[in-house]
PDB file of C-alpha atoms in Angstrom:
ATOM      1  CA  UNK A   1      27.226   1.923   8.896  1.00  0.00           C
ATOM      2  CA  UNK A   2      24.086   1.347  10.959  1.00  0.00           C
ATOM      3  CA  UNK A   3      20.620   1.187   9.428  1.00  0.00           C
ATOM      4  CA  UNK A   4      17.655   2.162  11.610  1.00  0.00           C
ATOM      5  CA  UNK A   5      13.982   1.323  11.234  1.00  0.00           C
ATOM      6  CA  UNK A   6      12.249   2.970  14.177  1.00  0.00           C
ATOM      7  CA  UNK A   7       8.470   3.409  14.182  1.00  0.00           C
ATOM      8  CA  UNK A   8       6.411   4.739  17.083  1.00  0.00           C
ATOM      9  CA  UNK A   9       2.615   4.793  17.239  1.00  0.00           C
ATOM     10  CA  UNK A  10       0.293   7.083  19.195  1.00  0.00           C
ATOM     11  CA  UNK A  11      -1.324   5.282  22.117  1.00  0.00           C
ATOM     12  CA  UNK A  12       0.794   2.144  21.719  1.00  0.00           C
ATOM     13  CA  UNK A  13       3.893   0.790  23.496  1.00  0.00           C
ATOM     14  CA  UNK A  14       7.236   1.540  21.865  1.00  0.00           C
ATOM     15  CA  UNK A  15       8.441  -1.804  20.502  1.00  0.00           C
ATOM     16  CA  UNK A  16       9.372  -1.359  16.848  1.00  0.00           C
ATOM     17  CA  UNK A  17      12.964  -0.102  16.771  1.00  0.00           C
ATOM     18  CA  UNK A  18      15.233  -2.284  14.647  1.00  0.00           C
ATOM     19  CA  UNK A  19      18.967  -1.766  14.122  1.00  0.00           C
ATOM     20  CA  UNK A  20      21.066  -3.586  11.561  1.00  0.00           C
ATOM     21  CA  UNK A  21      24.485  -3.298   9.999  1.00  0.00           C
ATOM     22  CA  UNK A  22      25.031  -2.693   6.307  1.00  0.00           C
ATOM     23  CA  UNK A  23      26.725  -5.350   4.200  1.00  0.00           C
ATOM     24  CA  UNK A  24      30.105  -4.727   2.624  1.00  0.00           C
ATOM     25  CA  UNK A  25      30.306  -5.199  -1.141  1.00  0.00           C
ATOM     26  CA  UNK A  26      32.467  -8.312  -0.680  1.00  0.00           C
ATOM     27  CA  UNK A  27      30.280  -9.788   2.080  1.00  0.00           C
ATOM     28  CA  UNK A  28      28.878 -13.188   1.085  1.00  0.00           C
ATOM     29  CA  UNK A  29      25.906 -12.878   3.444  1.00  0.00           C
ATOM     30  CA  UNK A  30      22.578 -11.984   1.830  1.00  0.00           C
ATOM     31  CA  UNK A  31      20.927 -10.636   4.981  1.00  0.00           C
ATOM     32  CA  UNK A  32      22.242  -7.830   7.182  1.00  0.00           C
ATOM     33  CA  UNK A  33      23.045  -8.727  10.781  1.00  0.00           C
ATOM     34  CA  UNK A  34      20.772  -7.230  13.465  1.00  0.00           C
ATOM     35  CA  UNK A  35      22.462  -5.244  16.233  1.00  0.00           C
ATOM     36  CA  UNK A  36      21.498  -6.103  19.817  1.00  0.00           C
ATOM     37  CA  UNK A  37      24.193  -4.372  21.887  1.00  0.00           C
ATOM     38  CA  UNK A  38      23.593  -0.690  21.153  1.00  0.00           C
ATOM     39  CA  UNK A  39      22.530   1.955  23.647  1.00  0.00           C
ATOM     40  CA  UNK A  40      19.170   3.248  22.426  1.00  0.00           C
ATOM     41  CA  UNK A  41      17.603   6.297  24.083  1.00  0.00           C
ATOM     42  CA  UNK A  42      14.262   7.897  23.249  1.00  0.00           C
ATOM     43  CA  UNK A  43      13.729  11.371  24.685  1.00  0.00           C
ATOM     44  CA  UNK A  44      10.810  13.783  24.916  1.00  0.00           C
ATOM     45  CA  UNK A  45      11.860  17.139  26.270  1.00  0.00           C
ATOM     46  CA  UNK A  46      13.731  16.435  29.510  1.00  0.00           C
ATOM     47  CA  UNK A  47      12.361  12.877  29.763  1.00  0.00           C
ATOM     48  CA  UNK A  48      14.575   9.995  28.696  1.00  0.00           C
ATOM     49  CA  UNK A  49      13.526   6.402  28.045  1.00  0.00           C
ATOM     50  CA  UNK A  50      16.130   3.675  27.570  1.00  0.00           C
ATOM     51  CA  UNK A  51      15.112   0.919  25.169  1.00  0.00           C
ATOM     52  CA  UNK A  52      16.235  -2.686  25.577  1.00  0.00           C
ATOM     53  CA  UNK A  53      16.469  -5.568  23.073  1.00  0.00           C
ATOM     54  CA  UNK A  54      13.673  -8.088  22.683  1.00  0.00           C
ATOM     55  CA  UNK A  55      14.844 -11.421  21.265  1.00  0.00           C
ATOM     56  CA  UNK A  56      11.340 -12.840  20.805  1.00  0.00           C
ATOM     57  CA  UNK A  57      10.014 -10.263  18.359  1.00  0.00           C
ATOM     58  CA  UNK A  58       6.948 -11.552  16.485  1.00  0.00           C
ATOM     59  CA  UNK A  59       7.757 -10.866  12.844  1.00  0.00           C
ATOM     60  CA  UNK A  60       4.452 -12.316  11.600  1.00  0.00           C
ATOM     61  CA  UNK A  61       2.767  -8.984  12.345  1.00  0.00           C
ATOM     62  CA  UNK A  62       5.347  -6.819  10.576  1.00  0.00           C
ATOM     63  CA  UNK A  63       6.981  -6.350   7.201  1.00  0.00           C
ATOM     64  CA  UNK A  64      10.418  -7.455   8.388  1.00  0.00           C
ATOM     65  CA  UNK A  65      12.153 -10.777   9.003  1.00  0.00           C
ATOM     66  CA  UNK A  66      14.404  -9.499  11.783  1.00  0.00           C
ATOM     67  CA  UNK A  67      13.719 -11.263  15.071  1.00  0.00           C
ATOM     68  CA  UNK A  68      15.318  -8.649  17.339  1.00  0.00           C
ATOM     69  CA  UNK A  69      13.824  -5.277  18.188  1.00  0.00           C
ATOM     70  CA  UNK A  70      14.316  -2.647  20.873  1.00  0.00           C
ATOM     71  CA  UNK A  71      11.391  -1.759  23.117  1.00  0.00           C
ATOM     72  CA  UNK A  72      10.623   0.281  26.215  1.00  0.00           C
ATOM     73  CA  UNK A  73       9.894  -2.025  29.192  1.00  0.00           C
ATOM     74  CA  UNK A  74       8.197   0.556  31.438  1.00  0.00           C
ATOM     75  CA  UNK A  75       4.592   1.756  31.557  1.00  0.00           C
ATOM     76  CA  UNK A  76       5.271   5.488  31.940  1.00  0.00           C
ATOM     77  CA  UNK A  77       5.758   6.278  28.239  1.00  0.00           C
ATOM     78  CA  UNK A  78       2.561   7.366  26.478  1.00  0.00           C
ATOM     79  CA  UNK A  79       2.993   8.421  22.852  1.00  0.00           C
ATOM     80  CA  UNK A  80       0.542  11.231  22.089  1.00  0.00           C
ATOM     81  CA  UNK A  81      -0.390  13.633  19.294  1.00  0.00           C
ATOM     82  CA  UNK A  82       2.044  16.526  18.932  1.00  0.00           C
ATOM     83  CA  UNK A  83       4.854  14.913  20.934  1.00  0.00           C
ATOM     84  CA  UNK A  84       8.355  15.494  19.592  1.00  0.00           C
ATOM     85  CA  UNK A  85      10.658  12.541  20.169  1.00  0.00           C
ATOM     86  CA  UNK A  86      14.401  12.354  19.664  1.00  0.00           C
ATOM     87  CA  UNK A  87      16.151   9.053  19.052  1.00  0.00           C
ATOM     88  CA  UNK A  88      19.796   8.512  19.944  1.00  0.00           C
ATOM     89  CA  UNK A  89      21.737   5.345  19.158  1.00  0.00           C
ATOM     90  CA  UNK A  90      25.246   4.766  20.499  1.00  0.00           C
ATOM     91  CA  UNK A  91      27.126   1.778  19.119  1.00  0.00           C
ATOM     92  CA  UNK A  92      30.891   1.325  19.298  1.00  0.00           C
ATOM     93  CA  UNK A  93      32.289   4.583  17.915  1.00  0.00           C
ATOM     94  CA  UNK A  94      29.095   5.602  16.168  1.00  0.00           C
ATOM     95  CA  UNK A  95      26.343   7.939  17.320  1.00  0.00           C
ATOM     96  CA  UNK A  96      23.096   8.294  15.389  1.00  0.00           C
ATOM     97  CA  UNK A  97      20.322  10.806  16.012  1.00  0.00           C
ATOM     98  CA  UNK A  98      16.896  11.523  14.548  1.00  0.00           C
ATOM     99  CA  UNK A  99      13.680  13.346  15.432  1.00  0.00           C
ATOM    100  CA  UNK A 100       9.989  12.644  14.842  1.00  0.00           C
ATOM    101  CA  UNK A 101       6.721  14.437  15.604  1.00  0.00           C
ATOM    102  CA  UNK A 102       3.569  12.416  16.306  1.00  0.00           C
ATOM    103  CA  UNK A 103       0.850  13.434  13.810  1.00  0.00           C
ATOM    104  CA  UNK A 104      -2.833  13.949  14.580  1.00  0.00           C
ATOM    105  CA  UNK A 105      -5.337  11.108  14.544  1.00  0.00           C
ATOM    106  CA  UNK A 106      -7.291  10.750  11.276  1.00  0.00           C
ATOM    107  CA  UNK A 107     -10.529  12.713  11.489  1.00  0.00           C
ATOM    108  CA  UNK A 108     -14.014  11.157  11.111  1.00  0.00           C
ATOM    109  CA  UNK A 109     -12.881   7.795   9.721  1.00  0.00           C
ATOM    110  CA  UNK A 110     -15.857   5.634   8.698  1.00  0.00           C
ATOM    111  CA  UNK A 111     -16.957   2.801   6.429  1.00  0.00           C
ATOM    112  CA  UNK A 112     -20.154   2.498   4.404  1.00  0.00           C
ATOM    113  CA  UNK A 113     -20.266  -1.265   5.073  1.00  0.00           C
ATOM    114  CA  UNK A 114     -19.843  -3.105   8.377  1.00  0.00           C
ATOM    115  CA  UNK A 115     -20.888  -6.612   7.255  1.00  0.00           C
ATOM    116  CA  UNK A 116     -20.582  -8.418   3.932  1.00  0.00           C
ATOM    117  CA  UNK A 117     -22.987 -11.352   3.602  1.00  0.00           C
ATOM    118  CA  UNK A 118     -21.713 -14.155   1.377  1.00  0.00           C
ATOM    119  CA  UNK A 119     -24.253 -16.435  -0.388  1.00  0.00           C
ATOM    120  CA  UNK A 120     -23.462 -19.820  -1.918  1.00  0.00           C
ATOM    121  CA  UNK A 121     -21.846 -19.441  -5.331  1.00  0.00           C
ATOM    122  CA  UNK A 122     -22.772 -22.134  -7.850  1.00  0.00           C
ATOM    123  CA  UNK A 123     -20.891 -20.496 -10.691  1.00  0.00           C
ATOM    124  CA  UNK A 124     -17.927 -18.126 -10.972  1.00  0.00           C
ATOM    125  CA  UNK A 125     -20.159 -15.512 -12.592  1.00  0.00           C
ATOM    126  CA  UNK A 126     -22.219 -15.386  -9.396  1.00  0.00           C
ATOM    127  CA  UNK A 127     -19.088 -14.605  -7.400  1.00  0.00           C
ATOM    128  CA  UNK A 128     -18.125 -11.871  -9.858  1.00  0.00           C
ATOM    129  CA  UNK A 129     -21.593 -10.312  -9.673  1.00  0.00           C
ATOM    130  CA  UNK A 130     -21.405 -10.406  -5.880  1.00  0.00           C
ATOM    131  CA  UNK A 131     -18.053  -8.604  -5.926  1.00  0.00           C
ATOM    132  CA  UNK A 132     -19.323  -5.754  -8.085  1.00  0.00           C
ATOM    133  CA  UNK A 133     -22.740  -5.336  -6.466  1.00  0.00           C
ATOM    134  CA  UNK A 134     -22.968  -1.761  -5.226  1.00  0.00           C
ATOM    135  CA  UNK A 135     -24.045  -2.889  -1.763  1.00  0.00           C
ATOM    136  CA  UNK A 136     -20.792  -4.871  -1.436  1.00  0.00           C
ATOM    137  CA  UNK A 137     -18.419  -2.069  -2.400  1.00  0.00           C
ATOM    138  CA  UNK A 138     -16.692  -0.785   0.731  1.00  0.00           C
ATOM    139  CA  UNK A 139     -16.186   2.973   0.717  1.00  0.00           C
ATOM    140  CA  UNK A 140     -13.898   4.338   3.426  1.00  0.00           C
ATOM    141  CA  UNK A 141     -14.131   8.061   4.158  1.00  0.00           C
ATOM    142  CA  UNK A 142     -12.388  10.593   6.399  1.00  0.00           C
ATOM    143  CA  UNK A 143     -11.813  14.341   6.577  1.00  0.00           C
ATOM    144  CA  UNK A 144      -8.564  15.473   4.970  1.00  0.00           C
ATOM    145  CA  UNK A 145      -8.850  19.142   3.936  1.00  0.00           C
ATOM    146  CA  UNK A 146      -5.063  19.619   3.757  1.00  0.00           C
ATOM    147  CA  UNK A 147      -4.438  16.531   1.589  1.00  0.00           C
ATOM    148  CA  UNK A 148      -2.153  14.909   4.135  1.00  0.00           C
ATOM    149  CA  UNK A 149      -0.797  11.416   3.551  1.00  0.00           C
ATOM    150  CA  UNK A 150      -2.333   8.248   4.955  1.00  0.00           C
ATOM    151  CA  UNK A 151      -2.161   4.531   4.325  1.00  0.00           C
ATOM    152  CA  UNK A 152      -4.566   1.687   5.056  1.00  0.00           C
ATOM    153  CA  UNK A 153      -4.053  -1.683   6.682  1.00  0.00           C
ATOM    154  CA  UNK A 154      -6.745  -4.371   6.724  1.00  0.00           C
ATOM    155  CA  UNK A 155      -6.094  -7.414   8.897  1.00  0.00           C
ATOM    156  CA  UNK A 156      -8.216 -10.475   9.622  1.00  0.00           C
ATOM    157  CA  UNK A 157      -8.118 -10.819  13.419  1.00  0.00           C
ATOM    158  CA  UNK A 158      -9.533 -14.350  13.689  1.00  0.00           C
ATOM    159  CA  UNK A 159      -7.243 -17.100  15.009  1.00  0.00           C
ATOM    160  CA  UNK A 160      -7.826 -19.559  12.165  1.00  0.00           C
ATOM    161  CA  UNK A 161     -10.180 -17.976   9.625  1.00  0.00           C
ATOM    162  CA  UNK A 162     -11.872 -19.945   6.880  1.00  0.00           C
ATOM    163  CA  UNK A 163     -11.075 -18.888   3.338  1.00  0.00           C
ATOM    164  CA  UNK A 164     -13.930 -17.504   1.292  1.00  0.00           C
ATOM    165  CA  UNK A 165     -13.390 -19.770  -1.709  1.00  0.00           C
ATOM    166  CA  UNK A 166     -11.087 -22.773  -1.723  1.00  0.00           C
ATOM    167  CA  UNK A 167     -10.664 -22.642  -5.494  1.00  0.00           C
ATOM    168  CA  UNK A 168      -9.596 -19.016  -5.553  1.00  0.00           C
ATOM    169  CA  UNK A 169      -5.884 -18.145  -5.740  1.00  0.00           C
ATOM    170  CA  UNK A 170      -4.344 -18.013  -2.245  1.00  0.00           C
ATOM    171  CA  UNK A 171      -3.968 -14.506  -0.868  1.00  0.00           C
ATOM    172  CA  UNK A 172      -2.719 -12.895   2.269  1.00  0.00           C
ATOM    173  CA  UNK A 173      -5.108 -12.257   5.143  1.00  0.00           C
ATOM    174  CA  UNK A 174      -3.570  -8.787   5.404  1.00  0.00           C
ATOM    175  CA  UNK A 175      -3.809  -5.887   2.967  1.00  0.00           C
ATOM    176  CA  UNK A 176      -1.597  -2.773   3.107  1.00  0.00           C
ATOM    177  CA  UNK A 177      -1.966   0.173   0.743  1.00  0.00           C
ATOM    178  CA  UNK A 178       0.734   2.563  -0.368  1.00  0.00           C
ATOM    179  CA  UNK A 179       0.666   6.074   1.159  1.00  0.00           C
ATOM    180  CA  UNK A 180      -1.735   8.417  -0.603  1.00  0.00           C
ATOM    181  CA  UNK A 181      -3.190  11.910  -0.120  1.00  0.00           C
ATOM    182  CA  UNK A 182      -6.959  11.601  -0.338  1.00  0.00           C
ATOM    183  CA  UNK A 183     -10.099  11.502   1.805  1.00  0.00           C
ATOM    184  CA  UNK A 184     -11.695   8.331   0.455  1.00  0.00           C
ATOM    185  CA  UNK A 185     -10.730   4.808  -0.521  1.00  0.00           C
ATOM    186  CA  UNK A 186     -12.841   2.261  -2.393  1.00  0.00           C
ATOM    187  CA  UNK A 187     -12.366  -1.430  -1.713  1.00  0.00           C
ATOM    188  CA  UNK A 188     -13.965  -4.263  -3.689  1.00  0.00           C
ATOM    189  CA  UNK A 189     -15.217  -7.338  -1.855  1.00  0.00           C
ATOM    190  CA  UNK A 190     -12.568  -9.409  -3.652  1.00  0.00           C
ATOM    191  CA  UNK A 191      -9.942  -7.840  -1.359  1.00  0.00           C
ATOM    192  CA  UNK A 192     -11.527  -9.671   1.579  1.00  0.00           C
ATOM    193  CA  UNK A 193     -10.553 -13.314   1.278  1.00  0.00           C
ATOM    194  CA  UNK A 194     -11.338 -14.846   4.693  1.00  0.00           C
ATOM    195  CA  UNK A 195     -14.425 -15.046   6.886  1.00  0.00           C
ATOM    196  CA  UNK A 196     -14.599 -13.260  10.220  1.00  0.00           C
ATOM    197  CA  UNK A 197     -13.804  -9.806  11.552  1.00  0.00           C
ATOM    198  CA  UNK A 198     -11.291  -7.535   9.876  1.00  0.00           C
ATOM    199  CA  UNK A 199      -9.792  -4.444  11.455  1.00  0.00           C
ATOM    200  CA  UNK A 200      -9.306  -1.643   8.933  1.00  0.00           C
ATOM    201  CA  UNK A 201      -6.741   0.831  10.252  1.00  0.00           C
ATOM    202  CA  UNK A 202      -6.140   4.257   8.713  1.00  0.00           C
ATOM    203  CA  UNK A 203      -2.661   5.584   9.529  1.00  0.00           C
ATOM    204  CA  UNK A 204      -1.757   9.269   9.328  1.00  0.00           C
ATOM    205  CA  UNK A 205       1.893   9.415   8.260  1.00  0.00           C
ATOM    206  CA  UNK A 206       4.573  12.068   8.097  1.00  0.00           C
ATOM    207  CA  UNK A 207       6.229  13.238   4.879  1.00  0.00           C
ATOM    208  CA  UNK A 208       9.463  11.436   5.793  1.00  0.00           C
ATOM    209  CA  UNK A 209       7.714   8.076   5.555  1.00  0.00           C
ATOM    210  CA  UNK A 210       6.222   8.958   2.166  1.00  0.00           C
ATOM    211  CA  UNK A 211       9.643   9.938   0.814  1.00  0.00           C
ATOM    212  CA  UNK A 212      11.109   6.669   2.082  1.00  0.00           C
ATOM    213  CA  UNK A 213       8.312   4.680   0.455  1.00  0.00           C
ATOM    214  CA  UNK A 214       8.712   6.479  -2.854  1.00  0.00           C
ATOM    215  CA  UNK A 215      12.502   6.159  -2.936  1.00  0.00           C
ATOM    216  CA  UNK A 216      12.442   2.482  -1.918  1.00  0.00           C
ATOM    217  CA  UNK A 217      10.598   1.674  -5.131  1.00  0.00           C
ATOM    218  CA  UNK A 218      13.104   3.396  -7.384  1.00  0.00           C
ATOM    219  CA  UNK A 219      14.506   1.817 -10.539  1.00  0.00           C
ATOM    220  CA  UNK A 220      17.427  -0.550  -9.895  1.00  0.00           C
ATOM    221  CA  UNK A 221      19.530   1.545 -12.306  1.00  0.00           C
ATOM    222  CA  UNK A 222      19.166   4.539  -9.978  1.00  0.00           C
ATOM    223  CA  UNK A 223      22.223   4.595  -7.717  1.00  0.00           C
ATOM    224  CA  UNK A 224      20.702   7.000  -5.201  1.00  0.00           C
ATOM    225  CA  UNK A 225      20.147   5.546  -1.734  1.00  0.00           C
ATOM    226  CA  UNK A 226      16.614   5.355  -0.303  1.00  0.00           C
ATOM    227  CA  UNK A 227      15.527   8.437   1.630  1.00  0.00           C
ATOM    228  CA  UNK A 228      16.909   8.626   5.183  1.00  0.00           C
ATOM    229  CA  UNK A 229      16.326  10.992   8.108  1.00  0.00           C
ATOM    230  CA  UNK A 230      18.975   9.430  10.371  1.00  0.00           C
ATOM    231  CA  UNK A 231      21.933  11.680  11.209  1.00  0.00           C
ATOM    232  CA  UNK A 232      25.125   9.606  11.219  1.00  0.00           C
ATOM    233  CA  UNK A 233      23.487   6.555   9.663  1.00  0.00           C
ATOM    234  CA  UNK A 234      20.775   5.339   7.331  1.00  0.00           C
ATOM    235  CA  UNK A 235      17.107   4.539   7.695  1.00  0.00           C
ATOM    236  CA  UNK A 236      13.965   6.034   9.152  1.00  0.00           C
ATOM    237  CA  UNK A 237      12.615   7.242  12.481  1.00  0.00           C
ATOM    238  CA  UNK A 238       9.006   8.339  12.210  1.00  0.00           C
ATOM    239  CA  UNK A 239       5.695   8.422  14.068  1.00  0.00           C
ATOM    240  CA  UNK A 240       2.140   7.417  13.189  1.00  0.00           C
ATOM    241  CA  UNK A 241      -1.363   8.045  14.475  1.00  0.00           C
ATOM    242  CA  UNK A 242      -4.374   5.975  13.508  1.00  0.00           C
ATOM    243  CA  UNK A 243      -8.075   5.216  13.759  1.00  0.00           C
ATOM    244  CA  UNK A 244      -9.806   1.866  13.267  1.00  0.00           C
ATOM    245  CA  UNK A 245     -13.084   0.575  11.903  1.00  0.00           C
ATOM    246  CA  UNK A 246     -14.174  -3.041  11.456  1.00  0.00           C
ATOM    247  CA  UNK A 247     -15.707  -5.169   8.732  1.00  0.00           C
ATOM    248  CA  UNK A 248     -17.136  -8.678   9.072  1.00  0.00           C
ATOM    249  CA  UNK A 249     -17.330 -11.234   6.268  1.00  0.00           C
ATOM    250  CA  UNK A 250     -20.126 -13.689   7.143  1.00  0.00           C
ATOM    251  CA  UNK A 251     -22.039 -16.513   5.491  1.00  0.00           C
ATOM    252  CA  UNK A 252     -25.572 -15.593   4.509  1.00  0.00           C
ATOM    253  CA  UNK A 253     -28.194 -17.572   6.424  1.00  0.00           C
TER     254      UNK A 253
END
């Protein structure tokens, strides 16, 4: 059985299509083997785009450890709002299909704070007071009258950013929320752990992705498989649209 993780993003190149084989119950391997010899076709109406494997996939920017992905090498594929894409995977005797619609871009995404100024902290209590000061609470807002699902990603984009406090517990430079249906998100300054510019990206997601996320966190005693929208296989093919704002963490002068 083939497992698919295929994500496409409005306005971005197609480069996040991962195929892997499932492990048999008696298989001693702990990690599924990626598949690099499948025929992978993405279609939009009468247009067809053949994807090819990339063996130098940068996994540091993703939530996967697989170093092989399929991507589209041309420059004539523009993923746009409202597009309906069909995915077809042919491998040995297996054929997998799936469909995804590109959602709309989040509407009126904004932040109440664009710069957080960090003073010198002589005591831990000063750091705590700084975190909870109203002027340092980041409130993200957008229009969402139909309560559609979104998730947030915050990523420090500096090459080698300095950590805010060397004696604080180490944390990731990247923050990813779970999908939620709301029009606001409040973020404390403690979530921002490195100096420099951070991109805060709001992703509009489809219901399929939400169902996958919810089922992936099920109790280990639940024998149901995670949600899948792949015909003839397992996994997820879905599309995202997004908007971005920025936040800078800087030392007070």
